[in-house]
């Protein structure tokens, strides 16, 4: 046999994979405590709105430094219930960000209010200077739902000032930022109410859906408790329209007994990984996002920015090195087809920075169960991207 050409490419071992989330390792860590919680709830014979929900609500409120916590079915409902409890509805305009999970705006749409979109700043958070200008020129704006995105905290002093200057009703979306601080103050403590989510990927994510509304206003908390439970004040007596949006006993038990006690450790690990990425990733076309002085992020995500036309190539290159990535978010909320149908929304100025995120953002893996080797693998994959 002649002229046989052998392949010259060396046999390549597929790189071990680094996933955005590692639920298997998480279960290895918390499984026994979660099973114990299941056992407790099972033996109690009480599954909806019992002592476990109460105990978890107290624990989280105390942990957060908020007066009260109301456990609900998910983060979307937490925002909607806060808006309803504050009587925000048709005819009211609500400032919000076009760069977030769709749920933020969906809650505003559910109550019939009009979202008003304002551009974000260089780290992806709603631009408070622009907000100030927009609110000054439109007195119909009564409320604001800012998002502490990526695990960053908006400047809380500025946010409180904006609320005060214009007497705005303020609901903070903390679905991604549980534990984040600005100048020592916890995100979620300057608004009238705060919403968070226990969706599995979140920093305090459970094994299903869950959410909470927190507030220091007792009347608001009482109202939210009614709304999550068909709007009833006592059994079979309905004072208002409500939802069925209860956090269940099982998830409350798992959250309090198995997950909340580990949140500080997990946040610490996320910060360690972020510090590592920030000091080690070094590539002319990968733009890192650093937290401004005073901010203590909890790194729900680790966003970087690459030139828009190169995003897919970058992600493919990382995938070939075993590194999975995400995009948060590829399409602005104000550009979603559902908004066109809803029709009641406003876009202020050009929202160009948010658009730059939509076209150039890439999220690197940063879950607390990453090993040091995996973190190094992510760094090497980034630094090895074609220069
Ligand atoms: C996840 C998320 C929500 C919605 O939470 P769910 O529990 O999925 O309903 C809302 N806002 C932001 C910023 C989120 O990341």
Tab-separated table of C-alpha atoms and ligand atoms in Angstrom:
chain	number	residue	atom	x	y	z
A	1	UNK	CA	0.000	0.000	0.000
A	2	UNK	CA	1.373	3.349	-0.956
A	3	UNK	CA	0.321	6.937	-0.624
A	4	UNK	CA	-1.610	6.445	2.535
A	5	UNK	CA	-1.912	9.758	4.260
A	6	UNK	CA	-2.125	9.455	7.970
A	7	UNK	CA	-3.915	12.107	9.888
A	8	UNK	CA	-1.337	14.440	11.365
A	9	UNK	CA	-3.572	15.856	14.066
A	10	UNK	CA	-2.695	14.406	17.445
A	11	UNK	CA	-5.422	12.516	19.228
A	12	UNK	CA	-6.960	15.124	21.437
A	13	UNK	CA	-8.472	14.315	24.760
A	14	UNK	CA	-11.731	16.242	25.105
A	15	UNK	CA	-11.237	18.961	27.733
A	16	UNK	CA	-13.122	18.321	30.969
A	17	UNK	CA	-16.150	20.531	31.018
A	18	UNK	CA	-16.792	23.587	33.173
A	19	UNK	CA	-20.519	24.209	33.431
A	20	UNK	CA	-22.297	27.427	34.398
A	21	UNK	CA	-23.956	25.565	37.280
A	22	UNK	CA	-23.014	22.338	38.997
A	23	UNK	CA	-26.156	21.004	40.614
A	24	UNK	CA	-24.661	17.574	41.195
A	25	UNK	CA	-21.876	18.910	43.433
A	26	UNK	CA	-24.407	21.111	45.136
A	27	UNK	CA	-26.536	18.086	45.961
A	28	UNK	CA	-23.472	16.255	47.241
A	29	UNK	CA	-22.980	19.130	49.663
A	30	UNK	CA	-26.532	19.815	50.824
A	31	UNK	CA	-28.391	16.591	50.008
A	32	UNK	CA	-28.322	15.125	53.533
A	33	UNK	CA	-29.563	18.386	55.117
A	34	UNK	CA	-32.253	18.728	52.427
A	35	UNK	CA	-33.420	15.145	53.017
A	36	UNK	CA	-33.604	15.866	56.727
A	37	UNK	CA	-35.769	18.939	55.967
A	38	UNK	CA	-38.049	16.817	53.763
A	39	UNK	CA	-38.358	14.307	56.578
A	40	UNK	CA	-39.294	17.003	59.090
A	41	UNK	CA	-41.967	18.477	56.829
A	42	UNK	CA	-43.313	15.040	55.920
A	43	UNK	CA	-43.647	14.061	59.540
A	44	UNK	CA	-45.289	17.370	60.443
A	45	UNK	CA	-48.184	16.620	58.063
A	46	UNK	CA	-48.450	20.364	57.276
A	47	UNK	CA	-47.448	21.430	53.772
A	48	UNK	CA	-48.750	24.937	53.060
A	49	UNK	CA	-48.334	28.131	55.136
A	50	UNK	CA	-47.190	26.566	58.385
A	51	UNK	CA	-44.348	26.938	60.845
A	52	UNK	CA	-41.574	26.259	58.334
A	53	UNK	CA	-42.589	29.213	56.143
A	54	UNK	CA	-42.864	31.431	59.226
A	55	UNK	CA	-39.482	30.336	60.556
A	56	UNK	CA	-37.785	30.833	57.192
A	57	UNK	CA	-39.376	34.257	56.751
A	58	UNK	CA	-38.035	35.294	60.156
A	59	UNK	CA	-34.571	33.916	59.425
A	60	UNK	CA	-34.272	35.634	56.073
A	61	UNK	CA	-35.638	38.969	57.344
A	62	UNK	CA	-33.130	38.892	60.183
A	63	UNK	CA	-30.269	37.835	57.932
A	64	UNK	CA	-31.120	40.648	55.490
A	65	UNK	CA	-31.808	43.319	58.095
A	66	UNK	CA	-35.333	43.835	56.767
A	67	UNK	CA	-38.371	44.096	59.015
A	68	UNK	CA	-40.481	41.412	57.400
A	69	UNK	CA	-40.262	38.735	54.780
A	70	UNK	CA	-43.213	37.244	52.890
A	71	UNK	CA	-42.479	33.930	51.169
A	72	UNK	CA	-44.049	33.607	47.725
A	73	UNK	CA	-43.986	31.214	44.784
A	74	UNK	CA	-41.232	32.867	42.721
A	75	UNK	CA	-39.336	36.080	42.059
A	76	UNK	CA	-41.724	37.310	39.380
A	77	UNK	CA	-44.651	37.106	41.803
A	78	UNK	CA	-42.620	38.818	44.529
A	79	UNK	CA	-42.308	41.900	42.286
A	80	UNK	CA	-45.936	41.739	41.159
A	81	UNK	CA	-47.231	41.342	44.720
A	82	UNK	CA	-45.135	44.306	45.876
A	83	UNK	CA	-46.544	46.436	43.037
A	84	UNK	CA	-50.121	45.355	43.848
A	85	UNK	CA	-49.646	45.932	47.567
A	86	UNK	CA	-48.490	49.457	46.743
A	87	UNK	CA	-51.521	50.031	44.521
A	88	UNK	CA	-49.488	50.561	41.393
A	89	UNK	CA	-51.583	49.836	38.322
A	90	UNK	CA	-53.090	51.225	35.126
A	91	UNK	CA	-52.143	54.844	34.561
A	92	UNK	CA	-48.966	54.629	36.625
A	93	UNK	CA	-45.567	54.838	34.984
A	94	UNK	CA	-42.752	52.743	36.419
A	95	UNK	CA	-39.069	53.358	35.691
A	96	UNK	CA	-37.094	50.218	35.018
A	97	UNK	CA	-34.144	48.778	33.120
A	98	UNK	CA	-34.235	47.162	29.675
A	99	UNK	CA	-31.301	44.918	30.682
A	100	UNK	CA	-32.659	42.277	33.044
A	101	UNK	CA	-34.584	39.038	33.207
A	102	UNK	CA	-37.904	39.557	31.418
A	103	UNK	CA	-39.686	38.928	34.746
A	104	UNK	CA	-38.815	42.416	36.027
A	105	UNK	CA	-40.910	44.085	33.347
A	106	UNK	CA	-43.485	41.287	33.157
A	107	UNK	CA	-44.508	42.052	36.747
A	108	UNK	CA	-45.093	45.703	35.777
A	109	UNK	CA	-47.151	44.560	32.775
A	110	UNK	CA	-49.181	42.160	34.953
A	111	UNK	CA	-50.456	45.029	37.103
A	112	UNK	CA	-51.302	47.093	34.019
A	113	UNK	CA	-48.744	49.844	34.642
A	114	UNK	CA	-46.508	51.424	31.990
A	115	UNK	CA	-42.817	50.517	32.080
A	116	UNK	CA	-40.475	53.400	31.215
A	117	UNK	CA	-37.057	52.118	30.152
A	118	UNK	CA	-33.889	53.992	31.025
A	119	UNK	CA	-30.412	53.110	29.770
A	120	UNK	CA	-27.786	51.433	31.963
A	121	UNK	CA	-24.303	52.551	32.984
A	122	UNK	CA	-20.955	50.984	32.079
A	123	UNK	CA	-21.413	48.103	34.517
A	124	UNK	CA	-24.943	47.309	33.384
A	125	UNK	CA	-26.970	48.950	36.163
A	126	UNK	CA	-29.795	51.410	35.541
A	127	UNK	CA	-28.263	54.891	35.135
A	128	UNK	CA	-29.455	56.968	38.089
A	129	UNK	CA	-28.451	60.316	36.539
A	130	UNK	CA	-30.652	59.573	33.555
A	131	UNK	CA	-33.416	58.411	35.895
A	132	UNK	CA	-33.270	61.751	37.650
A	133	UNK	CA	-33.609	63.618	34.353
A	134	UNK	CA	-36.474	61.424	33.161
A	135	UNK	CA	-38.452	61.670	36.407
A	136	UNK	CA	-37.986	65.434	36.531
A	137	UNK	CA	-39.515	65.794	33.075
A	138	UNK	CA	-42.433	63.410	33.676
A	139	UNK	CA	-44.442	63.747	36.893
A	140	UNK	CA	-46.567	60.724	35.903
A	141	UNK	CA	-43.687	58.496	36.959
A	142	UNK	CA	-44.665	57.288	40.415
A	143	UNK	CA	-42.564	54.215	40.957
A	144	UNK	CA	-39.302	52.534	40.098
A	145	UNK	CA	-38.169	48.912	39.842
A	146	UNK	CA	-34.362	48.994	39.572
A	147	UNK	CA	-32.415	45.738	39.311
A	148	UNK	CA	-29.230	45.006	41.225
A	149	UNK	CA	-27.970	43.078	38.211
A	150	UNK	CA	-25.207	40.438	38.014
A	151	UNK	CA	-24.808	40.484	41.834
A	152	UNK	CA	-23.757	44.163	41.793
A	153	UNK	CA	-25.428	46.726	44.008
A	154	UNK	CA	-26.638	50.040	42.665
A	155	UNK	CA	-25.255	53.026	44.615
A	156	UNK	CA	-27.723	52.904	47.518
A	157	UNK	CA	-27.110	56.454	48.692
A	158	UNK	CA	-27.923	57.764	45.215
A	159	UNK	CA	-30.936	55.467	44.957
A	160	UNK	CA	-32.310	56.612	48.313
A	161	UNK	CA	-31.730	60.236	47.254
A	162	UNK	CA	-33.641	59.739	44.012
A	163	UNK	CA	-36.538	58.138	45.870
A	164	UNK	CA	-36.635	60.991	48.324
A	165	UNK	CA	-36.294	63.832	45.815
A	166	UNK	CA	-39.269	62.678	43.777
A	167	UNK	CA	-41.278	60.753	46.367
A	168	UNK	CA	-40.974	57.609	44.244
A	169	UNK	CA	-42.318	54.240	45.321
A	170	UNK	CA	-39.333	51.952	45.108
A	171	UNK	CA	-39.225	48.187	44.644
A	172	UNK	CA	-35.724	46.734	44.437
A	173	UNK	CA	-35.217	43.623	42.316
A	174	UNK	CA	-32.633	41.627	44.293
A	175	UNK	CA	-33.122	38.308	42.499
A	176	UNK	CA	-29.406	38.325	41.572
A	177	UNK	CA	-27.926	40.217	44.464
A	178	UNK	CA	-28.794	38.654	47.802
A	179	UNK	CA	-26.084	39.822	50.223
A	180	UNK	CA	-24.611	42.552	47.997
A	181	UNK	CA	-23.675	45.798	49.732
A	182	UNK	CA	-22.864	49.390	48.916
A	183	UNK	CA	-20.920	51.435	51.488
A	184	UNK	CA	-21.776	48.802	54.066
A	185	UNK	CA	-25.517	48.922	53.454
A	186	UNK	CA	-27.368	45.870	52.094
A	187	UNK	CA	-28.962	46.095	48.651
A	188	UNK	CA	-32.696	45.728	49.147
A	189	UNK	CA	-32.939	47.917	52.234
A	190	UNK	CA	-33.570	51.358	50.737
A	191	UNK	CA	-36.800	50.639	48.877
A	192	UNK	CA	-40.360	50.311	50.145
A	193	UNK	CA	-40.123	46.657	49.216
A	194	UNK	CA	-37.610	44.211	47.820
A	195	UNK	CA	-38.104	41.105	45.731
A	196	UNK	CA	-35.850	38.096	45.499
A	197	UNK	CA	-35.909	34.650	43.898
A	198	UNK	CA	-34.873	31.145	44.961
A	199	UNK	CA	-34.842	29.775	41.403
A	200	UNK	CA	-32.184	27.010	41.293
A	201	UNK	CA	-29.463	29.081	39.600
A	202	UNK	CA	-29.750	32.049	41.981
A	203	UNK	CA	-27.216	32.574	44.791
A	204	UNK	CA	-29.763	31.230	47.292
A	205	UNK	CA	-31.315	28.789	44.817
A	206	UNK	CA	-33.455	25.884	45.956
A	207	UNK	CA	-34.570	22.675	44.233
A	208	UNK	CA	-37.545	24.261	42.513
A	209	UNK	CA	-39.288	27.625	42.485
A	210	UNK	CA	-39.562	30.095	45.312
A	211	UNK	CA	-39.308	33.788	46.061
A	212	UNK	CA	-39.791	36.410	48.738
A	213	UNK	CA	-40.846	40.002	49.215
A	214	UNK	CA	-39.139	41.885	52.026
A	215	UNK	CA	-40.214	45.152	53.567
A	216	UNK	CA	-39.962	47.191	56.733
A	217	UNK	CA	-43.516	48.439	56.267
A	218	UNK	CA	-45.869	46.240	58.323
A	219	UNK	CA	-48.989	47.288	56.421
A	220	UNK	CA	-47.328	46.401	53.131
A	221	UNK	CA	-46.255	43.008	54.497
A	222	UNK	CA	-49.780	42.272	55.738
A	223	UNK	CA	-51.184	43.209	52.352
A	224	UNK	CA	-48.659	40.991	50.555
A	225	UNK	CA	-49.634	38.051	52.801
A	226	UNK	CA	-53.228	38.469	51.651
A	227	UNK	CA	-52.354	38.816	47.995
A	228	UNK	CA	-50.215	35.654	47.925
A	229	UNK	CA	-53.202	33.742	49.365
A	230	UNK	CA	-56.143	34.613	47.027
A	231	UNK	CA	-56.487	38.042	48.615
A	232	UNK	CA	-58.134	36.624	51.701
A	233	UNK	CA	-57.958	38.240	55.133
A	234	UNK	CA	-59.387	35.192	56.815
A	235	UNK	CA	-60.579	31.888	55.444
A	236	UNK	CA	-63.184	32.372	52.695
A	237	UNK	CA	-63.236	36.136	53.125
A	238	UNK	CA	-61.674	37.994	50.209
A	239	UNK	CA	-60.904	41.686	50.555
A	240	UNK	CA	-59.066	42.077	47.260
A	241	UNK	CA	-57.900	40.310	44.150
A	242	UNK	CA	-55.073	37.974	44.925
A	243	UNK	CA	-52.965	35.189	43.488
A	244	UNK	CA	-52.071	31.714	44.539
A	245	UNK	CA	-48.422	32.412	45.179
A	246	UNK	CA	-47.301	30.720	48.365
A	247	UNK	CA	-43.828	29.498	49.202
A	248	UNK	CA	-44.418	25.917	50.327
A	249	UNK	CA	-43.334	24.374	53.618
A	250	UNK	CA	-40.910	21.992	51.964
A	251	UNK	CA	-38.916	24.679	50.169
A	252	UNK	CA	-39.032	26.938	53.213
A	253	UNK	CA	-37.599	24.102	55.314
A	254	UNK	CA	-34.872	23.329	52.780
A	255	UNK	CA	-34.004	27.010	52.438
A	256	UNK	CA	-33.722	27.609	56.186
A	257	UNK	CA	-32.146	24.346	57.251
A	258	UNK	CA	-29.910	23.451	54.312
A	259	UNK	CA	-29.229	26.504	52.135
A	260	UNK	CA	-29.301	29.791	54.049
A	261	UNK	CA	-26.657	28.571	56.548
A	262	UNK	CA	-24.276	28.051	53.591
A	263	UNK	CA	-24.928	31.300	51.753
A	264	UNK	CA	-22.035	33.228	53.351
A	265	UNK	CA	-19.578	30.473	52.435
A	266	UNK	CA	-20.865	30.296	48.876
A	267	UNK	CA	-20.719	34.081	48.504
A	268	UNK	CA	-17.160	34.046	49.810
A	269	UNK	CA	-16.236	31.447	47.198
A	270	UNK	CA	-17.877	33.458	44.409
A	271	UNK	CA	-15.831	36.486	45.509
A	272	UNK	CA	-12.646	34.445	45.515
A	273	UNK	CA	-13.308	33.240	41.971
A	274	UNK	CA	-14.177	36.759	40.790
A	275	UNK	CA	-10.954	38.140	42.308
A	276	UNK	CA	-9.021	35.405	40.529
A	277	UNK	CA	-10.639	36.154	37.162
A	278	UNK	CA	-10.130	39.895	37.600
A	279	UNK	CA	-6.430	39.527	38.338
A	280	UNK	CA	-5.639	36.750	35.864
A	281	UNK	CA	-7.743	37.208	32.760
A	282	UNK	CA	-5.706	39.375	30.456
A	283	UNK	CA	-6.686	39.705	26.816
A	284	UNK	CA	-6.880	42.814	24.630
A	285	UNK	CA	-10.417	42.037	23.429
A	286	UNK	CA	-11.949	40.828	26.703
A	287	UNK	CA	-13.245	43.716	28.753
A	288	UNK	CA	-13.580	42.934	32.446
A	289	UNK	CA	-16.116	44.719	34.602
A	290	UNK	CA	-14.788	45.950	37.930
A	291	UNK	CA	-16.891	47.053	40.866
A	292	UNK	CA	-16.603	50.754	41.787
A	293	UNK	CA	-15.281	51.704	45.245
A	294	UNK	CA	-17.747	50.984	48.045
A	295	UNK	CA	-19.521	48.173	46.203
A	296	UNK	CA	-19.369	44.608	47.534
A	297	UNK	CA	-20.868	42.447	44.772
A	298	UNK	CA	-21.993	38.851	45.305
A	299	UNK	CA	-21.135	37.822	41.728
A	300	UNK	CA	-24.304	36.014	40.723
A	301	UNK	CA	-22.758	36.174	37.266
A	302	UNK	CA	-19.321	37.134	35.985
A	303	UNK	CA	-20.004	39.313	32.943
A	304	UNK	CA	-17.300	40.310	30.479
A	305	UNK	CA	-17.646	42.198	27.227
A	306	UNK	CA	-16.140	41.340	23.854
A	307	UNK	CA	-16.485	43.122	20.498
A	308	UNK	CA	-20.050	42.378	19.286
A	309	UNK	CA	-19.035	40.733	16.026
A	310	UNK	CA	-16.733	38.336	17.858
A	311	UNK	CA	-19.029	37.089	20.590
A	312	UNK	CA	-20.014	33.821	18.936
A	313	UNK	CA	-16.422	33.038	17.964
A	314	UNK	CA	-15.298	33.707	21.540
A	315	UNK	CA	-17.996	31.470	22.991
A	316	UNK	CA	-17.224	28.709	20.500
A	317	UNK	CA	-13.536	28.940	21.338
A	318	UNK	CA	-14.257	28.645	25.046
A	319	UNK	CA	-16.662	25.760	24.416
A	320	UNK	CA	-13.893	23.949	22.530
A	321	UNK	CA	-11.822	24.296	25.714
A	322	UNK	CA	-14.705	22.786	27.693
A	323	UNK	CA	-15.865	26.112	29.131
A	324	UNK	CA	-19.600	26.809	28.947
A	325	UNK	CA	-20.792	30.405	28.935
A	326	UNK	CA	-24.053	32.343	29.023
A	327	UNK	CA	-25.404	35.638	27.672
A	328	UNK	CA	-27.268	38.074	29.932
A	329	UNK	CA	-29.189	39.175	27.954
A	330	UNK	CA	-29.164	38.775	24.175
A	331	UNK	CA	-32.277	40.890	23.574
A	332	UNK	CA	-33.335	43.985	25.502
A	333	UNK	CA	-36.718	43.770	27.215
A	334	UNK	CA	-37.894	46.826	25.284
A	335	UNK	CA	-37.215	44.889	22.049
A	336	UNK	CA	-39.217	41.800	23.035
A	337	UNK	CA	-42.254	40.968	20.887
A	338	UNK	CA	-44.512	40.786	23.974
A	339	UNK	CA	-43.875	44.490	24.603
A	340	UNK	CA	-45.118	45.369	21.116
A	341	UNK	CA	-48.374	43.544	21.857
A	342	UNK	CA	-48.718	45.193	25.245
A	343	UNK	CA	-48.009	48.562	23.610
A	344	UNK	CA	-48.022	50.582	26.860
A	345	UNK	CA	-44.319	51.268	27.359
A	346	UNK	CA	-41.856	54.085	26.832
A	347	UNK	CA	-38.205	54.146	25.880
A	348	UNK	CA	-36.298	57.221	26.977
A	349	UNK	CA	-33.377	58.506	24.891
A	350	UNK	CA	-31.445	55.900	22.943
A	351	UNK	CA	-30.664	52.981	25.242
A	352	UNK	CA	-27.293	52.455	23.653
A	353	UNK	CA	-25.185	51.099	26.502
A	354	UNK	CA	-27.768	48.437	27.286
A	355	UNK	CA	-27.652	47.581	23.582
A	356	UNK	CA	-23.868	47.162	23.811
A	357	UNK	CA	-24.393	44.636	26.613
A	358	UNK	CA	-27.036	42.841	24.565
A	359	UNK	CA	-24.606	42.403	21.684
A	360	UNK	CA	-21.284	41.937	23.500
A	361	UNK	CA	-21.828	40.450	26.967
A	362	UNK	CA	-20.627	36.959	27.846
A	363	UNK	CA	-21.050	35.379	31.296
A	364	UNK	CA	-18.245	33.111	32.511
A	365	UNK	CA	-18.937	30.255	34.976
A	366	UNK	CA	-18.781	31.449	38.581
A	367	UNK	CA	-20.773	28.983	40.672
A	368	UNK	CA	-19.367	28.297	44.167
A	369	UNK	CA	-18.754	24.627	43.385
A	370	UNK	CA	-16.071	25.297	40.769
A	371	UNK	CA	-12.743	23.750	41.711
A	372	UNK	CA	-9.506	25.740	41.563
A	373	UNK	CA	-8.526	23.678	38.496
A	374	UNK	CA	-11.746	24.653	36.745
A	375	UNK	CA	-11.207	28.315	37.572
A	376	UNK	CA	-7.719	28.063	36.062
A	377	UNK	CA	-9.189	26.312	33.036
A	378	UNK	CA	-11.537	29.267	32.458
A	379	UNK	CA	-8.643	31.737	32.776
A	380	UNK	CA	-6.472	29.718	30.358
A	381	UNK	CA	-9.327	29.430	27.854
A	382	UNK	CA	-9.877	33.201	27.916
A	383	UNK	CA	-6.208	34.105	27.705
A	384	UNK	CA	-5.713	31.553	24.946
A	385	UNK	CA	-8.384	33.078	22.705
A	386	UNK	CA	-6.897	33.990	19.301
A	387	UNK	CA	-5.167	37.353	19.688
B	1	LIG	C1	-34.561	35.330	38.119
B	1	LIG	C2	-34.951	36.741	38.101
B	1	LIG	C3	-36.279	37.148	38.311
B	1	LIG	C4	-37.425	36.184	38.367
B	1	LIG	O1	-37.336	35.213	39.341
B	1	LIG	P1	-38.196	33.858	39.164
B	1	LIG	O2	-38.103	33.216	40.493
B	1	LIG	O3	-37.563	33.080	38.066
B	1	LIG	O4	-39.593	34.275	38.837
B	1	LIG	C5	-36.545	38.497	38.361
B	1	LIG	N1	-35.576	39.414	38.213
B	1	LIG	C6	-34.297	39.071	38.001
B	1	LIG	C7	-33.265	40.132	37.864
B	1	LIG	C8	-33.943	37.714	37.920
B	1	LIG	O5	-32.667	37.388	37.686
